[in-house]
Amino acid sequence: MTPRLRRRPVRVGSLTIGGTAPVSVQSMTNTDTRDIAATALQINGLAEAGCDLVRVAVPDLAAVKAIGPLQKQIPIPLIADIHFNHRLALEALRQGADKLRLNPGNLRKREHVEAVVRAAKRRGVPIRVGVNWGSLSPQTRSRFQRRVEAGDDRAEAGAQALVQTALSHLRILEALEFRDVVISLKAFDVPMTIAAYRLIAAQTDYPLHIGITEAGRGEAGIIRSCAGLGALLAEGIGDTVRVSLTGDPLQEVRVSRELLRTLDLKRGGLTLVSCPTCGRCEIDLAALAEQVEQALTPLDEGLRSANRELRVAVMGCVVNGPGEARDADVGIAGGKAGGLLFRRGAVVSKFAEAELLPAIVRAAREEAGRTVS
Ligand code: SF4
């Protein structure tokens, strides 16, 4: 398992972030929070897909009043995302939010910060200080610009700007002896984000929510997010992750889970190993791999809830096929117009090409049944 830097544990409802807790998966709803039915439906879908905690936007009083009813309909902790308005933060706490995302430096008056901190303390609710590149102050941006123009490294200068801003918010909370804090420092720029998290990880022991903000959509957004988050997680940095993608948040959850499983930071689910094929392949391996994936995807949820792994290998020929197929729970190594089926490391039988799909799917379902029962 990838070793992780040990951070101060923070409790969010039924979940712990930091300490020895596994890295958790976060997402954010894109429904109108005031539409309680639609938001609850989306959160329940995210939870089923493996989301551990969810954030909702709280732009006004109607949205904050939805938190209480939502809490009764969802199985995971809820974070209220609030900007500038201490009254919304106080009401979110009254409604039972499990965590606030709120930058104290953005509240206008000291007494407003104090009131929110007192209420959060009383209820044992943590606050995430979340600094995004897009919301840095004009002064901080100008300082950054001057440094870059003077020849300073862009990623380092940007990272320092993000960290200094986060520390300024943190100092406000620490002055009020509030340390139930999670920190995030997000930018679209991946090297800058990585540098910022390295810096803050060295300077504080608060747990870190990591993400690449506004990463985009589709393949580009996934690659950008995984490059940044993967680099940090491989260094042991990151206690909770959000992959921010334009579109259905379900995709964020699926990508986050797969990333964590790839780094051996989360267990449970289906893993498909398949080769890229080459001139040695004598079966239609690409089509077979796709059909196997489609047929076995429904097993994923059961495996995930049982915290069990099932590894299936679909390989084209004898060069790498038998090795990968043996390492999997179920695998095939293609040959001339057919292939060998392996199960738990041993050859079971030889099948003609047309029989490979039903044979591997049947064997995988049986292994999954054995695994999750
Ligand atoms: Fe080519 Fe065989 Fe490797 Fe697949 S397993 S890429 S067919 S050499």
Coordinates of C-alpha atoms and ligand atoms in Angstrom, one line a residue:
M1 CA 0.0 0.0 0.0
T2 CA 1.2 3.5 -0.8
P3 CA 2.6 5.0 2.5
R4 CA 0.9 8.2 3.7
L5 CA 2.0 11.1 5.7
R6 CA 0.1 11.0 9.0
R7 CA -2.1 14.0 9.6
R8 CA -4.2 15.2 12.5
P9 CA -7.6 13.3 12.3
V10 CA -10.7 15.3 11.8
R11 CA -14.2 13.8 12.3
V12 CA -16.9 14.6 9.7
G13 CA -20.1 13.0 10.8
S14 CA -19.5 9.3 10.7
L15 CA -16.3 9.6 8.8
T16 CA -12.7 10.4 9.8
I17 CA -10.4 12.4 7.5
G18 CA -6.7 12.1 8.2
G19 CA -5.1 10.0 11.0
T20 CA -5.1 6.3 10.0
A21 CA -8.4 6.6 8.0
P22 CA -8.3 5.6 4.4
V23 CA -8.3 8.3 1.8
S24 CA -12.0 9.3 1.2
V25 CA -13.7 10.1 -2.0
Q26 CA -15.6 13.4 -2.3
S27 CA -17.9 14.9 -4.9
M28 CA -20.2 17.9 -5.2
T29 CA -23.7 18.0 -6.4
N30 CA -24.6 20.0 -9.4
T31 CA -28.3 20.2 -8.7
D32 CA -30.1 23.2 -7.3
T33 CA -29.7 22.5 -3.5
R34 CA -33.2 24.0 -3.0
D35 CA -34.6 21.1 -5.0
I36 CA -34.4 18.6 -2.2
A37 CA -35.7 15.6 -4.1
A38 CA -33.3 16.1 -7.1
T39 CA -30.4 16.7 -4.7
A40 CA -31.1 13.7 -2.5
L41 CA -31.5 11.5 -5.6
Q42 CA -28.1 12.6 -6.9
I43 CA -26.4 12.2 -3.5
N44 CA -27.8 8.7 -3.1
G45 CA -26.5 7.8 -6.6
L46 CA -23.1 9.2 -5.7
A47 CA -23.0 7.2 -2.5
E48 CA -23.9 4.0 -4.3
A49 CA -21.0 4.6 -6.7
G50 CA -18.6 4.9 -3.7
C51 CA -18.7 8.6 -2.7
D52 CA -17.8 8.9 1.0
L53 CA -18.9 12.5 1.6
V54 CA -20.6 15.1 -0.5
R55 CA -20.6 18.9 -0.7
V56 CA -23.6 21.1 -1.7
A57 CA -23.6 24.7 -2.7
V58 CA -25.4 27.0 -0.2
P59 CA -25.9 30.3 -2.0
D60 CA -29.0 31.5 0.0
L61 CA -31.4 30.9 2.8
A62 CA -33.6 28.6 0.9
A63 CA -30.6 26.4 0.1
V64 CA -29.5 26.3 3.7
K65 CA -32.9 25.3 4.8
A66 CA -32.7 22.2 2.5
I67 CA -29.8 20.8 4.6
G68 CA -31.9 19.4 7.4
P69 CA -34.3 17.5 5.1
L70 CA -31.4 16.3 2.9
Q71 CA -29.6 14.9 5.9
K72 CA -32.6 12.6 6.6
Q73 CA -32.5 11.2 3.1
I74 CA -28.8 10.5 2.5
P75 CA -26.3 7.9 3.9
I76 CA -23.1 10.0 3.8
P77 CA -21.8 13.1 5.6
L78 CA -22.8 16.5 4.0
I79 CA -20.6 19.5 3.6
A80 CA -22.1 23.0 3.3
D81 CA -20.2 25.2 0.8
I82 CA -20.6 28.8 2.0
H83 CA -19.0 32.0 0.9
F84 CA -19.0 35.4 2.6
N85 CA -22.2 35.0 4.6
H86 CA -21.9 34.0 8.3
R87 CA -25.6 33.8 8.7
L88 CA -25.8 30.9 6.2
A89 CA -22.9 29.2 8.0
L90 CA -24.7 29.5 11.4
E91 CA -27.9 28.2 9.8
A92 CA -26.1 25.3 8.1
L93 CA -24.8 24.3 11.5
R94 CA -28.3 24.4 13.0
Q95 CA -29.5 22.3 10.1
G96 CA -27.0 19.6 10.9
A97 CA -24.2 20.1 8.3
D98 CA -21.3 17.8 9.1
K99 CA -18.7 20.1 7.8
L100 CA -18.4 23.7 6.5
R101 CA -16.3 24.8 3.6
L102 CA -15.8 28.4 4.5
N103 CA -12.8 30.8 4.4
P104 CA -12.9 32.9 7.6
G105 CA -10.9 35.7 6.0
N106 CA -13.8 36.2 3.6
L107 CA -16.3 37.1 6.4
R108 CA -16.5 40.8 6.9
K109 CA -16.4 41.1 10.7
R110 CA -14.4 39.5 13.4
E111 CA -17.5 38.9 15.5
H112 CA -19.1 37.0 12.6
V113 CA -16.1 34.6 12.5
E114 CA -16.2 34.2 16.2
A115 CA -19.9 33.3 16.1
V116 CA -19.4 30.7 13.4
V117 CA -16.3 29.2 15.1
R118 CA -18.2 29.0 18.5
A119 CA -21.1 27.3 16.9
A120 CA -18.9 24.8 14.9
K121 CA -16.9 24.0 18.1
R122 CA -20.1 23.4 20.1
R123 CA -21.4 21.0 17.5
G124 CA -18.0 19.3 16.8
V125 CA -18.2 20.4 13.1
P126 CA -14.9 20.9 11.2
I127 CA -14.2 23.7 8.7
R128 CA -12.4 23.3 5.4
V129 CA -10.3 26.3 4.5
G130 CA -10.4 26.0 0.7
V131 CA -8.2 28.3 -1.3
N132 CA -8.7 28.3 -5.1
W133 CA -6.4 30.0 -7.5
G134 CA -9.4 31.8 -9.1
S135 CA -10.4 33.4 -5.8
L136 CA -7.0 34.8 -4.7
S137 CA -7.2 38.5 -3.8
P138 CA -6.2 41.0 -6.5
Q139 CA -3.2 42.1 -4.3
T140 CA -1.9 38.5 -4.1
R141 CA -2.3 38.0 -7.8
S142 CA -0.4 41.2 -8.6
R143 CA 2.4 40.1 -6.3
F144 CA 2.5 36.8 -8.1
Q145 CA 2.6 38.5 -11.4
R146 CA 5.4 40.7 -10.4
R147 CA 7.4 37.7 -9.2
V148 CA 6.9 35.8 -12.5
E149 CA 7.8 38.9 -14.5
A150 CA 11.0 39.1 -12.4
G151 CA 11.9 35.6 -13.4
D152 CA 10.7 33.5 -10.4
D153 CA 9.4 30.0 -11.1
R154 CA 5.7 30.2 -11.9
A155 CA 4.7 27.0 -10.0
E156 CA 6.7 27.9 -6.9
A157 CA 5.5 31.5 -6.8
G158 CA 1.9 30.4 -7.3
A159 CA 2.2 27.7 -4.7
Q160 CA 3.5 30.3 -2.2
A161 CA 0.6 32.6 -3.0
L162 CA -1.9 29.8 -2.3
V163 CA -0.2 28.7 0.9
Q164 CA 0.2 32.2 2.3
T165 CA -3.6 32.8 1.6
A166 CA -4.5 29.5 3.4
L167 CA -2.2 30.4 6.3
S168 CA -3.9 33.7 6.7
H169 CA -7.3 32.0 7.0
L170 CA -5.8 29.4 9.3
R171 CA -4.3 32.0 11.7
I172 CA -7.8 33.4 12.2
L173 CA -9.1 30.0 13.3
E174 CA -6.1 29.1 15.4
A175 CA -6.3 32.4 17.2
L176 CA -9.8 31.2 18.3
E177 CA -8.2 27.9 19.3
F178 CA -10.1 26.1 16.5
R179 CA -8.1 23.3 15.0
D180 CA -10.8 21.1 13.6
V181 CA -9.6 22.0 10.1
V182 CA -9.1 20.5 6.7
I183 CA -7.1 22.4 4.1
S184 CA -7.4 22.5 0.3
L185 CA -5.3 24.5 -2.2
K186 CA -6.5 24.1 -5.7
A187 CA -5.4 25.4 -9.1
F188 CA -5.9 24.4 -12.7
D189 CA -2.1 24.4 -13.0
V190 CA -0.9 20.9 -12.0
P191 CA 2.8 21.7 -11.1
M192 CA 1.6 24.7 -9.1
T193 CA -1.0 22.6 -7.2
I194 CA 1.6 19.9 -6.5
A195 CA 4.1 22.4 -5.2
A196 CA 1.4 24.1 -3.0
Y197 CA 0.4 20.8 -1.3
R198 CA 4.0 19.8 -0.7
L199 CA 4.6 23.2 0.9
I200 CA 1.5 23.1 3.2
A201 CA 2.2 19.5 4.1
A202 CA 5.6 20.5 5.4
Q203 CA 4.2 23.5 7.3
T204 CA 1.1 22.1 9.0
D205 CA -0.3 18.8 10.2
Y206 CA -3.9 19.4 9.2
P207 CA -5.5 16.8 6.9
L208 CA -5.5 17.8 3.2
H209 CA -8.4 17.7 0.7
I210 CA -6.7 17.5 -2.6
G211 CA -8.0 18.3 -6.1
I212 CA -7.2 20.0 -9.3
T213 CA -9.8 22.7 -9.7
E214 CA -11.7 23.4 -12.9
A215 CA -9.8 20.4 -14.5
G216 CA -12.2 20.5 -17.5
R217 CA -14.3 17.7 -19.0
G218 CA -13.8 14.2 -20.3
E219 CA -10.4 12.7 -21.0
A220 CA -8.5 15.9 -20.6
G221 CA -10.0 16.6 -17.2
I222 CA -9.4 13.1 -16.1
I223 CA -5.8 13.1 -17.2
R224 CA -5.1 16.5 -15.6
S225 CA -6.7 15.4 -12.3
C226 CA -5.0 12.0 -12.2
A227 CA -1.6 13.5 -13.0
G228 CA -1.8 16.0 -10.1
L229 CA -3.6 13.8 -7.6
G230 CA -1.6 10.7 -8.5
A231 CA 1.7 12.5 -8.0
L232 CA 0.6 13.8 -4.5
L233 CA -1.0 10.5 -3.4
A234 CA 2.2 8.6 -4.4
E235 CA 4.1 11.0 -2.1
G236 CA 1.7 10.2 0.7
I237 CA 0.0 13.6 0.5
G238 CA -3.9 13.7 0.5
D239 CA -6.5 12.5 3.0
T240 CA -9.6 13.1 0.9
V241 CA -9.8 13.6 -2.9
R242 CA -12.1 15.3 -5.3
V243 CA -11.7 14.9 -9.1
S244 CA -13.5 18.0 -10.4
L245 CA -15.0 17.4 -13.8
T246 CA -17.5 19.3 -15.9
G247 CA -20.6 17.0 -16.2
D248 CA -22.2 14.3 -14.1
P249 CA -20.5 14.1 -10.7
L250 CA -20.9 10.3 -10.9
Q251 CA -17.9 10.3 -13.2
E252 CA -15.9 12.2 -10.6
V253 CA -16.6 9.4 -8.1
R254 CA -15.7 6.6 -10.5
V255 CA -12.4 8.3 -11.5
S256 CA -11.5 9.0 -7.8
R257 CA -12.1 5.4 -6.8
E258 CA -10.2 4.0 -9.7
L259 CA -7.3 6.3 -9.0
L260 CA -7.2 5.3 -5.3
R261 CA -7.5 1.6 -6.2
T262 CA -4.7 2.0 -8.8
L263 CA -2.4 3.3 -6.0
D264 CA -3.6 0.6 -3.6
L265 CA -5.2 3.2 -1.4
K266 CA -8.7 1.7 -1.7
R267 CA -9.9 -1.8 -2.0
G268 CA -13.0 -3.4 -3.5
G269 CA -14.1 -3.8 -7.1
L270 CA -13.5 -5.3 -10.5
T271 CA -10.1 -4.8 -12.2
L272 CA -9.8 -5.7 -15.8
V273 CA -6.2 -6.3 -17.1
S274 CA -6.0 -6.4 -20.9
C275 CA -3.2 -6.0 -23.3
P276 CA -3.0 -3.4 -26.1
T277 CA -2.8 -6.2 -28.7
C278 CA -0.2 -6.3 -31.5
G279 CA 0.7 -8.3 -34.6
R280 CA 1.0 -11.5 -32.6
C281 CA -2.7 -11.5 -31.6
E282 CA -4.8 -14.0 -33.4
I283 CA -8.2 -13.3 -31.9
D284 CA -10.4 -10.2 -31.8
L285 CA -9.1 -9.2 -28.3
A286 CA -10.3 -5.6 -28.3
A287 CA -13.9 -6.7 -28.8
L288 CA -13.6 -9.5 -26.3
A289 CA -12.2 -7.2 -23.6
E290 CA -15.0 -4.7 -24.2
Q291 CA -17.6 -7.4 -24.0
V292 CA -16.1 -8.9 -20.8
E293 CA -16.1 -5.5 -19.2
Q294 CA -19.7 -4.8 -20.1
A295 CA -20.8 -8.2 -18.8
L296 CA -18.9 -7.9 -15.5
T297 CA -19.4 -4.3 -14.6
P298 CA -22.6 -5.1 -12.7
L299 CA -20.4 -7.2 -10.3
D300 CA -18.5 -4.1 -9.3
E301 CA -20.9 -2.7 -6.8
G302 CA -21.2 -6.0 -4.8
L303 CA -17.4 -6.3 -4.8
R304 CA -17.1 -2.7 -3.6
S305 CA -19.5 -3.1 -0.8
A306 CA -17.9 -6.3 0.3
N307 CA -14.5 -4.6 0.1
R308 CA -13.3 -7.5 -2.2
E309 CA -11.2 -7.4 -5.3
L310 CA -11.8 -9.5 -8.5
R311 CA -9.1 -9.4 -11.1
V312 CA -9.9 -10.5 -14.6
A313 CA -7.2 -10.7 -17.4
V314 CA -7.9 -10.7 -21.1
M315 CA -4.6 -11.2 -22.9
G316 CA -3.8 -11.7 -26.6
C317 CA -1.0 -14.3 -26.8
V318 CA 1.5 -16.5 -25.1
V319 CA 4.1 -13.8 -24.7
N320 CA 2.6 -12.0 -21.7
G321 CA -0.8 -13.8 -21.6
P322 CA -0.1 -16.8 -19.3
G323 CA 1.8 -14.7 -16.7
E324 CA -1.0 -12.1 -16.4
A325 CA -3.8 -14.7 -16.6
R326 CA -2.2 -16.7 -13.9
D327 CA -1.9 -13.6 -11.6
A328 CA -5.6 -12.9 -12.0
D329 CA -8.6 -14.6 -10.4
V330 CA -9.8 -15.4 -13.9
G331 CA -7.9 -14.9 -17.2
I332 CA -7.5 -16.0 -20.7
A333 CA -4.4 -16.1 -22.9
G334 CA -5.3 -16.0 -26.5
G335 CA -3.8 -18.3 -29.1
K336 CA -4.6 -19.5 -32.6
A337 CA -8.4 -18.9 -33.0
G338 CA -9.0 -19.5 -29.3
G339 CA -7.4 -19.4 -26.0
L340 CA -6.6 -20.9 -22.6
L341 CA -8.8 -20.1 -19.6
F342 CA -7.0 -19.7 -16.2
R343 CA -8.6 -19.7 -12.8
R344 CA -6.8 -18.9 -9.6
G345 CA -3.4 -19.5 -11.3
A346 CA -4.1 -22.7 -13.1
V347 CA -5.2 -23.6 -16.7
V348 CA -8.8 -24.8 -16.6
S349 CA -9.4 -25.6 -20.3
K350 CA -8.9 -24.5 -23.9
F351 CA -11.7 -22.8 -25.7
A352 CA -12.5 -21.8 -29.3
E353 CA -12.7 -18.1 -29.9
A354 CA -16.5 -18.0 -29.9
E355 CA -16.6 -19.8 -26.5
L356 CA -14.1 -17.5 -24.8
L357 CA -16.6 -14.8 -23.7
P358 CA -19.2 -17.1 -22.1
A359 CA -16.4 -19.1 -20.5
I360 CA -14.6 -16.1 -18.9
V361 CA -17.8 -14.4 -17.8
R362 CA -19.1 -17.6 -16.2
A363 CA -15.9 -18.2 -14.4
A364 CA -15.6 -14.6 -13.2
R365 CA -19.2 -14.6 -11.9
E366 CA -18.5 -17.8 -10.0
E367 CA -15.3 -16.3 -8.5
A368 CA -17.2 -13.1 -7.6
G369 CA -19.9 -15.1 -5.9
R370 CA -17.3 -17.0 -3.9
T371 CA -15.5 -13.7 -3.1
V372 CA -18.5 -11.7 -1.8
S373 CA -20.4 -14.5 -0.1
Ligands
SF4_1 FE1 0.9 -8.6 -28.2 FE2 0.7 -10.8 -26.9 FE3 1.6 -8.6 -25.6 FE4 -1.0 -8.8 -26.3 S1 0.1 -10.1 -24.9 S2 0.4 -7.1 -26.7 S3 -0.8 -9.9 -28.2 S4 2.6 -9.7 -27.2

